[in-house]
PDB file of C-alpha atoms in Angstrom:
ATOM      1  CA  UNK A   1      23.117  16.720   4.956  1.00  0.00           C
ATOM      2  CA  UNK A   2      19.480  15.825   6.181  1.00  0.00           C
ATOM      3  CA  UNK A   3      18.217  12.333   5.960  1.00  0.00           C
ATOM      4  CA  UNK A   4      15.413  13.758   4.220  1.00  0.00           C
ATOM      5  CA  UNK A   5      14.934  16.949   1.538  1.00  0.00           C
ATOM      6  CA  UNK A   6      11.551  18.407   0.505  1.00  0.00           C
ATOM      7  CA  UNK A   7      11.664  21.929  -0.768  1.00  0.00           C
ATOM      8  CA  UNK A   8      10.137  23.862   1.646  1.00  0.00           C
ATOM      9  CA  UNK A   9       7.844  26.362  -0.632  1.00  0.00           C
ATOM     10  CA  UNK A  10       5.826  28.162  -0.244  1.00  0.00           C
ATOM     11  CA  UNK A  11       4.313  26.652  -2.901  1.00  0.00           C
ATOM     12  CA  UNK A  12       0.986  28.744  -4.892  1.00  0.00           C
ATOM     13  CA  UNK A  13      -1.078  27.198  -7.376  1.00  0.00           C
ATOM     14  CA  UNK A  14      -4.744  27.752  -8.815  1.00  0.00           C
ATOM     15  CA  UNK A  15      -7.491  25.693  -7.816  1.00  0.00           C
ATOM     16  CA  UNK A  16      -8.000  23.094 -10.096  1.00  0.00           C
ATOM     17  CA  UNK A  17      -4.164  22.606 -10.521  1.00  0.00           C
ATOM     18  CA  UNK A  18      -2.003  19.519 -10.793  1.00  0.00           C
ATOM     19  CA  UNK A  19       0.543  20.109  -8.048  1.00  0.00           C
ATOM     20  CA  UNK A  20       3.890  17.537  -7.740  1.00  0.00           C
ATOM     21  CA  UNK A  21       5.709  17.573  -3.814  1.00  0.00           C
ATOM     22  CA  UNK A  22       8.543  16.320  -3.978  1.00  0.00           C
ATOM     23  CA  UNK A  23      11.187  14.668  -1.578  1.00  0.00           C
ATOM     24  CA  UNK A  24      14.901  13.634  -1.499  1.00  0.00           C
ATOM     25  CA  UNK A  25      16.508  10.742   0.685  1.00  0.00           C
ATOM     26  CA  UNK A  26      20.238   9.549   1.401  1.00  0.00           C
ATOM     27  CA  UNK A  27      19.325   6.221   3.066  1.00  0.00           C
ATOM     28  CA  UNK A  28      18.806   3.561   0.777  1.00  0.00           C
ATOM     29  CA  UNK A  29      17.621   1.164   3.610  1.00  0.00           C
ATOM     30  CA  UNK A  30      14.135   3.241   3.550  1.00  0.00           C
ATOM     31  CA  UNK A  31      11.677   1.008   2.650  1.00  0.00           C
ATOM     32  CA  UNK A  32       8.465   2.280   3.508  1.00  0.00           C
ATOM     33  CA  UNK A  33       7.281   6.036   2.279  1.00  0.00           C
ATOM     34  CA  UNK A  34       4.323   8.144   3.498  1.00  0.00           C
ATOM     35  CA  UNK A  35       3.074  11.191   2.886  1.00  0.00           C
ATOM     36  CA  UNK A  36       1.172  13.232   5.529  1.00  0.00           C
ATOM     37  CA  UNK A  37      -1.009  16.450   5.476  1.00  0.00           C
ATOM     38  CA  UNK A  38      -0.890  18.826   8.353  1.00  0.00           C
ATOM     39  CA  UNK A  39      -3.251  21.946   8.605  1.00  0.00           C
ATOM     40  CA  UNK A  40      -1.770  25.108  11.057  1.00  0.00           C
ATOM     41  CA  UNK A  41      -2.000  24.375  14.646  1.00  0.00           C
ATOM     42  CA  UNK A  42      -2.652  20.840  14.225  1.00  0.00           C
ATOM     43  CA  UNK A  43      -0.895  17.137  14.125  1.00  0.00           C
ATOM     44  CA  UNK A  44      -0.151  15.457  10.888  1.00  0.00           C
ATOM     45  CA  UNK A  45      -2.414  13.367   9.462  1.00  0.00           C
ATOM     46  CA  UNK A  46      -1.594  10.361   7.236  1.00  0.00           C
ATOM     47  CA  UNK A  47      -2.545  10.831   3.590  1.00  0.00           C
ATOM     48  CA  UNK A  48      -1.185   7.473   2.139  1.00  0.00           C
ATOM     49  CA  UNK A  49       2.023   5.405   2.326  1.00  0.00           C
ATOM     50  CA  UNK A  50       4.333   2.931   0.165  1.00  0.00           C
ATOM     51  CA  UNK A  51       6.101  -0.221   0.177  1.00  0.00           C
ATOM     52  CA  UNK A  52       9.318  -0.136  -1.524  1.00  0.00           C
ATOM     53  CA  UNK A  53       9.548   1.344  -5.671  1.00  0.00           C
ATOM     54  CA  UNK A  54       6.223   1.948  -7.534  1.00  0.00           C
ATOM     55  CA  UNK A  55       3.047   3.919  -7.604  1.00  0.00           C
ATOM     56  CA  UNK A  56       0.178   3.708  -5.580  1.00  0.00           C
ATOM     57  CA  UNK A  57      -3.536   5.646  -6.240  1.00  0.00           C
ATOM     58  CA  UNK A  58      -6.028   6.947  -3.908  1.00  0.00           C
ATOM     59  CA  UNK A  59      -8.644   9.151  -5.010  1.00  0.00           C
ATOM     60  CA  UNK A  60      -6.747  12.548  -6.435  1.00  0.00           C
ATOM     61  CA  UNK A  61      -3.556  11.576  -4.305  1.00  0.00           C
ATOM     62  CA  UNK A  62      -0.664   9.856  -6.379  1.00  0.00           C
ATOM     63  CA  UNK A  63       2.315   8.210  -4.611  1.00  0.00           C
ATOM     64  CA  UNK A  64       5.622   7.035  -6.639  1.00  0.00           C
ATOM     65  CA  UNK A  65       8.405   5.697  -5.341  1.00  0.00           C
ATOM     66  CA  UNK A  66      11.798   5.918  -7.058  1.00  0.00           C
ATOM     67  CA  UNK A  67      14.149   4.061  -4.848  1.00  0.00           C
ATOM     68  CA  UNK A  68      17.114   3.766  -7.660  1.00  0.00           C
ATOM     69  CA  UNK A  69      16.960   7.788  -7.637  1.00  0.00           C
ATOM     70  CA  UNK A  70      16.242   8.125  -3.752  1.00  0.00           C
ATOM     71  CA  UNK A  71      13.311  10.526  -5.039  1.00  0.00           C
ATOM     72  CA  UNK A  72       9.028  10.048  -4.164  1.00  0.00           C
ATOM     73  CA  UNK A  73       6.709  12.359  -5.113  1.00  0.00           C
ATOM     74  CA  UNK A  74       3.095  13.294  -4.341  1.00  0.00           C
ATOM     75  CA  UNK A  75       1.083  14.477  -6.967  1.00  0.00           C
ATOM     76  CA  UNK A  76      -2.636  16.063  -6.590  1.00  0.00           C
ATOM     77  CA  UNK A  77      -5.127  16.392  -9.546  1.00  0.00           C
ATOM     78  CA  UNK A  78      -7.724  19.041  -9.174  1.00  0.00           C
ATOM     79  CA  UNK A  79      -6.472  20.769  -6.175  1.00  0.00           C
ATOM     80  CA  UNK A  80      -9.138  22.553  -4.077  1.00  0.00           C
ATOM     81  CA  UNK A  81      -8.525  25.146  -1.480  1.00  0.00           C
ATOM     82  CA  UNK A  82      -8.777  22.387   1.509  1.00  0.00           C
ATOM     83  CA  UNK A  83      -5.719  20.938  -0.156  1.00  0.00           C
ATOM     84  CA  UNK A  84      -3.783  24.233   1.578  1.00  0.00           C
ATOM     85  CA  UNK A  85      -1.483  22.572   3.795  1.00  0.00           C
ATOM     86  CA  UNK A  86       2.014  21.433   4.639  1.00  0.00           C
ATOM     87  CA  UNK A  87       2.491  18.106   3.222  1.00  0.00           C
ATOM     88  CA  UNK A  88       5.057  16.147   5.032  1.00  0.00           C
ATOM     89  CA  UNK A  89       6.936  13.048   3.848  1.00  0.00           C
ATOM     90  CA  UNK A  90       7.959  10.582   6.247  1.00  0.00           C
ATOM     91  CA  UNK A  91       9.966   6.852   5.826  1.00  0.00           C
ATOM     92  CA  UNK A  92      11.266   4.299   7.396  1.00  0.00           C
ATOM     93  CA  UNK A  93      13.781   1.141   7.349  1.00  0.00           C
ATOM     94  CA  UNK A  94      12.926  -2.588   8.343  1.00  0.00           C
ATOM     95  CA  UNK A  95      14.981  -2.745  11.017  1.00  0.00           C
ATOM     96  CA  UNK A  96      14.176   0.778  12.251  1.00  0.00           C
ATOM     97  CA  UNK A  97      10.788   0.645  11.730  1.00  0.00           C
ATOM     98  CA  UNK A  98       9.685   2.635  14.726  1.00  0.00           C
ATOM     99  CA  UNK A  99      12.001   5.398  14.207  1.00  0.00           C
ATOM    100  CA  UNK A 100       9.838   7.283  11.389  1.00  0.00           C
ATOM    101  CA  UNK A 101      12.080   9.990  10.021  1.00  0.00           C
ATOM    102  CA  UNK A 102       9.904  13.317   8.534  1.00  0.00           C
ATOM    103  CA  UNK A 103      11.112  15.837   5.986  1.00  0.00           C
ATOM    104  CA  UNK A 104      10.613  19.546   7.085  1.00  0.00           C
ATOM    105  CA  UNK A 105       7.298  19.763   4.775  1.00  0.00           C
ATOM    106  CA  UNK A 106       6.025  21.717   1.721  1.00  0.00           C
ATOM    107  CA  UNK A 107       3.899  24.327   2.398  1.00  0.00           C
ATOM    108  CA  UNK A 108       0.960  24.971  -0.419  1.00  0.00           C
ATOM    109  CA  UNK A 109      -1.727  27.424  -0.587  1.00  0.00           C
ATOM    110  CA  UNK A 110      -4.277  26.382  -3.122  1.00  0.00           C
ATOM    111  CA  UNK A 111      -5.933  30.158  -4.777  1.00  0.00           C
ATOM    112  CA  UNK A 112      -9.767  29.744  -5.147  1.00  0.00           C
TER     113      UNK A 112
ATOM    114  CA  UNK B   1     -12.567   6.260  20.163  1.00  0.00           C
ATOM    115  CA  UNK B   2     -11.820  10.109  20.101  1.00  0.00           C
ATOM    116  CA  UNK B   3      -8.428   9.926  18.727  1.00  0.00           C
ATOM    117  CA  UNK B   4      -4.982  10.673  20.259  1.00  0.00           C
ATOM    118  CA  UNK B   5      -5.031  13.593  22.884  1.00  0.00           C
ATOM    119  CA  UNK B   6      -2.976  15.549  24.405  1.00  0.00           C
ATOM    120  CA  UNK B   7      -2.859  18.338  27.404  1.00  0.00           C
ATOM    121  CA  UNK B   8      -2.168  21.251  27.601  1.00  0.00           C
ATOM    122  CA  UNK B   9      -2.475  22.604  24.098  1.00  0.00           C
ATOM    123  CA  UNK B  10      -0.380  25.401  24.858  1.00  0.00           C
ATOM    124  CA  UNK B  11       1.763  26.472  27.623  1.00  0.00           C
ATOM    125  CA  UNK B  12       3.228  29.480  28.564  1.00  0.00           C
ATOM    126  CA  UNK B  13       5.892  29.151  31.280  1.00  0.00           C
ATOM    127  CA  UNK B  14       8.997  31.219  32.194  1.00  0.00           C
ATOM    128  CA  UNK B  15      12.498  29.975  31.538  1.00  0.00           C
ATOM    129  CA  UNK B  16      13.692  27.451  34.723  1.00  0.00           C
ATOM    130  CA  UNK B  17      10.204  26.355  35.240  1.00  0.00           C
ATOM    131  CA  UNK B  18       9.066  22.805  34.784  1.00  0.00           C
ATOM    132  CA  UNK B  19       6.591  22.008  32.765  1.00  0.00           C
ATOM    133  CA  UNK B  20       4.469  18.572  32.326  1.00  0.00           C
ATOM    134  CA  UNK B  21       2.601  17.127  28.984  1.00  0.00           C
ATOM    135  CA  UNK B  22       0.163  14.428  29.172  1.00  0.00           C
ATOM    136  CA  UNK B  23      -0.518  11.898  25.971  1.00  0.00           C
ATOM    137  CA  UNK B  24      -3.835   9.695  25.626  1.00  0.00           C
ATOM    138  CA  UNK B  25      -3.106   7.439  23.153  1.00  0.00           C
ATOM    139  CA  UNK B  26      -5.840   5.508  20.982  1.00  0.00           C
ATOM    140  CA  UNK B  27      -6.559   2.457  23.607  1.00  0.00           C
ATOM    141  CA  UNK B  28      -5.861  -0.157  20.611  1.00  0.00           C
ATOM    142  CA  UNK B  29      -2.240   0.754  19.927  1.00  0.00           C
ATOM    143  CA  UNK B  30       0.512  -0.571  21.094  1.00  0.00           C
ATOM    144  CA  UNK B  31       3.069   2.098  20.388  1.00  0.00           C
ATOM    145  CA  UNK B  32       3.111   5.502  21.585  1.00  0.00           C
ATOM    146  CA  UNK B  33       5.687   8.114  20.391  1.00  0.00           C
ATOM    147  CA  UNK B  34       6.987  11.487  20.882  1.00  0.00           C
ATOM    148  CA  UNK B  35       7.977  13.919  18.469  1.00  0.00           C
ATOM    149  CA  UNK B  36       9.427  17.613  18.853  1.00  0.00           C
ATOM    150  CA  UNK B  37       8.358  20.317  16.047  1.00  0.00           C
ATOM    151  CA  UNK B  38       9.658  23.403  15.889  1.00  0.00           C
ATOM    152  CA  UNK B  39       8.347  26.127  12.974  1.00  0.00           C
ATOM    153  CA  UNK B  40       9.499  25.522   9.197  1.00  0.00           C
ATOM    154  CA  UNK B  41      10.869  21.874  10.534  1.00  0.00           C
ATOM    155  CA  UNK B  42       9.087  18.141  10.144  1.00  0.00           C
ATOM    156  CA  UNK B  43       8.536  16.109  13.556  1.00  0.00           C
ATOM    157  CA  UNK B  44      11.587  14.984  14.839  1.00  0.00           C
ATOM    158  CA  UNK B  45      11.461  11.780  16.804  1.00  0.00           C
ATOM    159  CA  UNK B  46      12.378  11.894  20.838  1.00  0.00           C
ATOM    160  CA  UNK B  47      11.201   8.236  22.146  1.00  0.00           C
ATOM    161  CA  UNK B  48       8.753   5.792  22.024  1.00  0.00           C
ATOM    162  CA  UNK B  49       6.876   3.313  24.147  1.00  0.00           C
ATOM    163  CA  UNK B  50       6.099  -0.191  23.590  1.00  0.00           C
ATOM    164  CA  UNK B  51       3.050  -0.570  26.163  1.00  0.00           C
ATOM    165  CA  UNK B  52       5.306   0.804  29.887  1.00  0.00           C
ATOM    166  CA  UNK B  53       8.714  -0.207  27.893  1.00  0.00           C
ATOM    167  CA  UNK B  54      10.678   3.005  26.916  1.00  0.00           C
ATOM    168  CA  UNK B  55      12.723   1.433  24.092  1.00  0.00           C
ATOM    169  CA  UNK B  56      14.258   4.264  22.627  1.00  0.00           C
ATOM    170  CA  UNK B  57      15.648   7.570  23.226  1.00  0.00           C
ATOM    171  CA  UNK B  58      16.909  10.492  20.813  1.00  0.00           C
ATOM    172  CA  UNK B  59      20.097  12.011  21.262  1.00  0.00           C
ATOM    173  CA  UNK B  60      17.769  15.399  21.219  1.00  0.00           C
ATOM    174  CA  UNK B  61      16.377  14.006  24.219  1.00  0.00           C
ATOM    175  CA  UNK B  62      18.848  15.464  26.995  1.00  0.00           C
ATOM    176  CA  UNK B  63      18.735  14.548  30.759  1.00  0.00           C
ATOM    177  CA  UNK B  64      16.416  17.658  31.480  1.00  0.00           C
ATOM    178  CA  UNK B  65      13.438  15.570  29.491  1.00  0.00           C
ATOM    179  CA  UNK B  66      11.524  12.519  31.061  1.00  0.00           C
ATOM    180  CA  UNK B  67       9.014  10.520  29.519  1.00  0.00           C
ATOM    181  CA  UNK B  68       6.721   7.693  31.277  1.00  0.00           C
ATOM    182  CA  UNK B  69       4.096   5.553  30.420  1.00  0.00           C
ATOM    183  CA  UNK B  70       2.768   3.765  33.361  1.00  0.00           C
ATOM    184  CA  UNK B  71       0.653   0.753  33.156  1.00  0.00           C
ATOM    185  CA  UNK B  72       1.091   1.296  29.931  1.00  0.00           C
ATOM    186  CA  UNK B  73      -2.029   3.572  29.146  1.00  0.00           C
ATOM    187  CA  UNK B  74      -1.339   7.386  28.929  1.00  0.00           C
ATOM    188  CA  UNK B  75       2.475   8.836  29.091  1.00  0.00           C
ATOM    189  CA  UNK B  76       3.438  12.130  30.432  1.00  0.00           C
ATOM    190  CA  UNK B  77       6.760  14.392  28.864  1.00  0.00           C
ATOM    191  CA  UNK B  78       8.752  16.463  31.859  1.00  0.00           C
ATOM    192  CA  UNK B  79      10.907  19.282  30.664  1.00  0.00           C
ATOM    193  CA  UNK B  80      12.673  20.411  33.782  1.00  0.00           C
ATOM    194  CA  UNK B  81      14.377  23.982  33.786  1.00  0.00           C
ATOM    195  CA  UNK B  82      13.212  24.475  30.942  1.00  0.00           C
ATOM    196  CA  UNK B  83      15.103  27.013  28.501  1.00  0.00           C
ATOM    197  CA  UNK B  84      14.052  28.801  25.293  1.00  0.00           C
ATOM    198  CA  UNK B  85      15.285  26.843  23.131  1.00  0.00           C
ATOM    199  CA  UNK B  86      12.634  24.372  24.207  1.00  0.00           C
ATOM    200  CA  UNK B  87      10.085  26.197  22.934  1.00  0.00           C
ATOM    201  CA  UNK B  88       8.313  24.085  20.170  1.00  0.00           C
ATOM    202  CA  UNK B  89       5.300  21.880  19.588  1.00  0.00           C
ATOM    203  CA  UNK B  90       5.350  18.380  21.315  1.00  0.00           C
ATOM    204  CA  UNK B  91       3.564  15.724  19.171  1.00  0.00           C
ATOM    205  CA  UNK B  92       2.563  12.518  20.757  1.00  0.00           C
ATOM    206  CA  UNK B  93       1.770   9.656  18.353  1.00  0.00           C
ATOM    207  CA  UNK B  94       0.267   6.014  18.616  1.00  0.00           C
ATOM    208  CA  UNK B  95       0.304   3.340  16.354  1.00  0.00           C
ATOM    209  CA  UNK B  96      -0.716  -0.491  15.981  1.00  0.00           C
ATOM    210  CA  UNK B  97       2.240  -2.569  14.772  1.00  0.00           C
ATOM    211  CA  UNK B  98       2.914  -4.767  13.052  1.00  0.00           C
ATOM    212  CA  UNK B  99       0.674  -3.740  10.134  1.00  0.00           C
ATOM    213  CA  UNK B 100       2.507  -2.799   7.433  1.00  0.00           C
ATOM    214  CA  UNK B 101       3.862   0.979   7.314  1.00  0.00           C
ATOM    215  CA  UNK B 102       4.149   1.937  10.536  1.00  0.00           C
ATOM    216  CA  UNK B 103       1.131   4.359  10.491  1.00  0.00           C
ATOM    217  CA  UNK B 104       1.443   7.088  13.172  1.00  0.00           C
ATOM    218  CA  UNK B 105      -2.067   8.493  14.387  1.00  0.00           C
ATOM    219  CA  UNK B 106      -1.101  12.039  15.576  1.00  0.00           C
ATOM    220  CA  UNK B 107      -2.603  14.092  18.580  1.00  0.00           C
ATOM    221  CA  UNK B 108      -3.137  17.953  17.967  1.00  0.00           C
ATOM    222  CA  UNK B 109       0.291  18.770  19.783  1.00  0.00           C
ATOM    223  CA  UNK B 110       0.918  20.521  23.285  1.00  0.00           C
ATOM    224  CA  UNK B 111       2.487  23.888  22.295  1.00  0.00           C
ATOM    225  CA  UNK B 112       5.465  25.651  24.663  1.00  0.00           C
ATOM    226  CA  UNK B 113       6.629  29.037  24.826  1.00  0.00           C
ATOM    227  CA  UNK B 114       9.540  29.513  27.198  1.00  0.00           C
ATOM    228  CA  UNK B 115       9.553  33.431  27.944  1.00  0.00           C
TER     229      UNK B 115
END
């Protein structure tokens, strides 16, 4: 079993959409979450990140943190077609903190 | 500052063949990392660099693959004989720690092709 689960998609929604990405962890000891966005043929870019359980905001991007369930999710209102992407999540422990361990990404297409 | 970047962006060698990546890391970081990613996969973390200091190594990292950092500045990945299997995008990453999450500020990724 991989540290980290994200379903893999492809995942197609409508612009103007709410869309929920999803991931799965096994090691409790993750304390801080991020999500990044990474277009083809380029490097990930950081979208937002999280300390510990909880929700954070930023613009039409919605982090929550469920640590009891080992489950964080990324939610976009109003998707546009520049949301098309692969949306990576990412964590990391205390004591490992330079180790940054990625899921294998959610790919979603945003339809115009 | 221009970002993180990294030559070649793609390389095309044949199998056995060395091949050399070069990192420029944004000047204000402290950390520099790399990652491997193959297609369908998330990064997947080789080493890292505090300033010259390798401090840790991936088991994926095998005695064919070198990383350096002198003077601390830009590093350099060596794949030596390489093999198909290596074929994959290397990420280099930098970051500024501590401050908080540690926030990795991607390059665009060298891209190999072992024929």
């Amino acid at each position: 079993q991989k540290e980290v689960e994200q379903d893999p998609g492809p995942l197609s929604v409508p612009e103007g959409a709410i869309v929920s990405l999803n991931c799965t962890y096994s090691n409790s000891a993750f304390q801080y979450f991020m999500w990044y966005r990474q277009y083809s043929r380029k490097g990930p870019e950081l979208l937002m990140y999280t300390y510990s359980s909880g929700n954070k905001e930023d613009g039409r991007f919605t982090a929550q943190v469920d640590k009891s369930s080992k489950y964080i999710s990324l939610f976009i209102r109003d998707s546009q077609p520049s949301d098309s992407a692969t949306y990576l999540c990412a964590m990391t422990t205390k004591t490992s903190y330079d180790k940054v361990i990625f899921g294998p990404g959610t790919s979603l297409s945003v339809i115009p | 500052d221009t970002g993180v970047s990294q030559n070649p962006r793609h390389k095309i060698t044949k199998r056995g063949q060395n091949v050399t990546f070069r990192c420029d890391p944004i000047s204000e970081h402290n950390r520099l990392y790399w990652y491997r990613q193959t297609l369908g996969q998330g990064p997947e973390f080789l080493t890292y660099f505090q300033n010259e200091a390798q401090l840790e190594k991936s088991r994926l990292l095998s005695d064919r693959f070198s990383a350096e950092r002198p003077k601390g500045s830009f590093s350099t990945l060596e794949i030596q004989r390489t093999e198909q299997g290596d074929s994959a995008m290397y990420l280099c990453a930098s970051s500024l720690v501590p401050s908080g999450a540690n926030v990795l500020t991607f390059g665009a990724g060298s891209r190999l092709t072992v024929l």
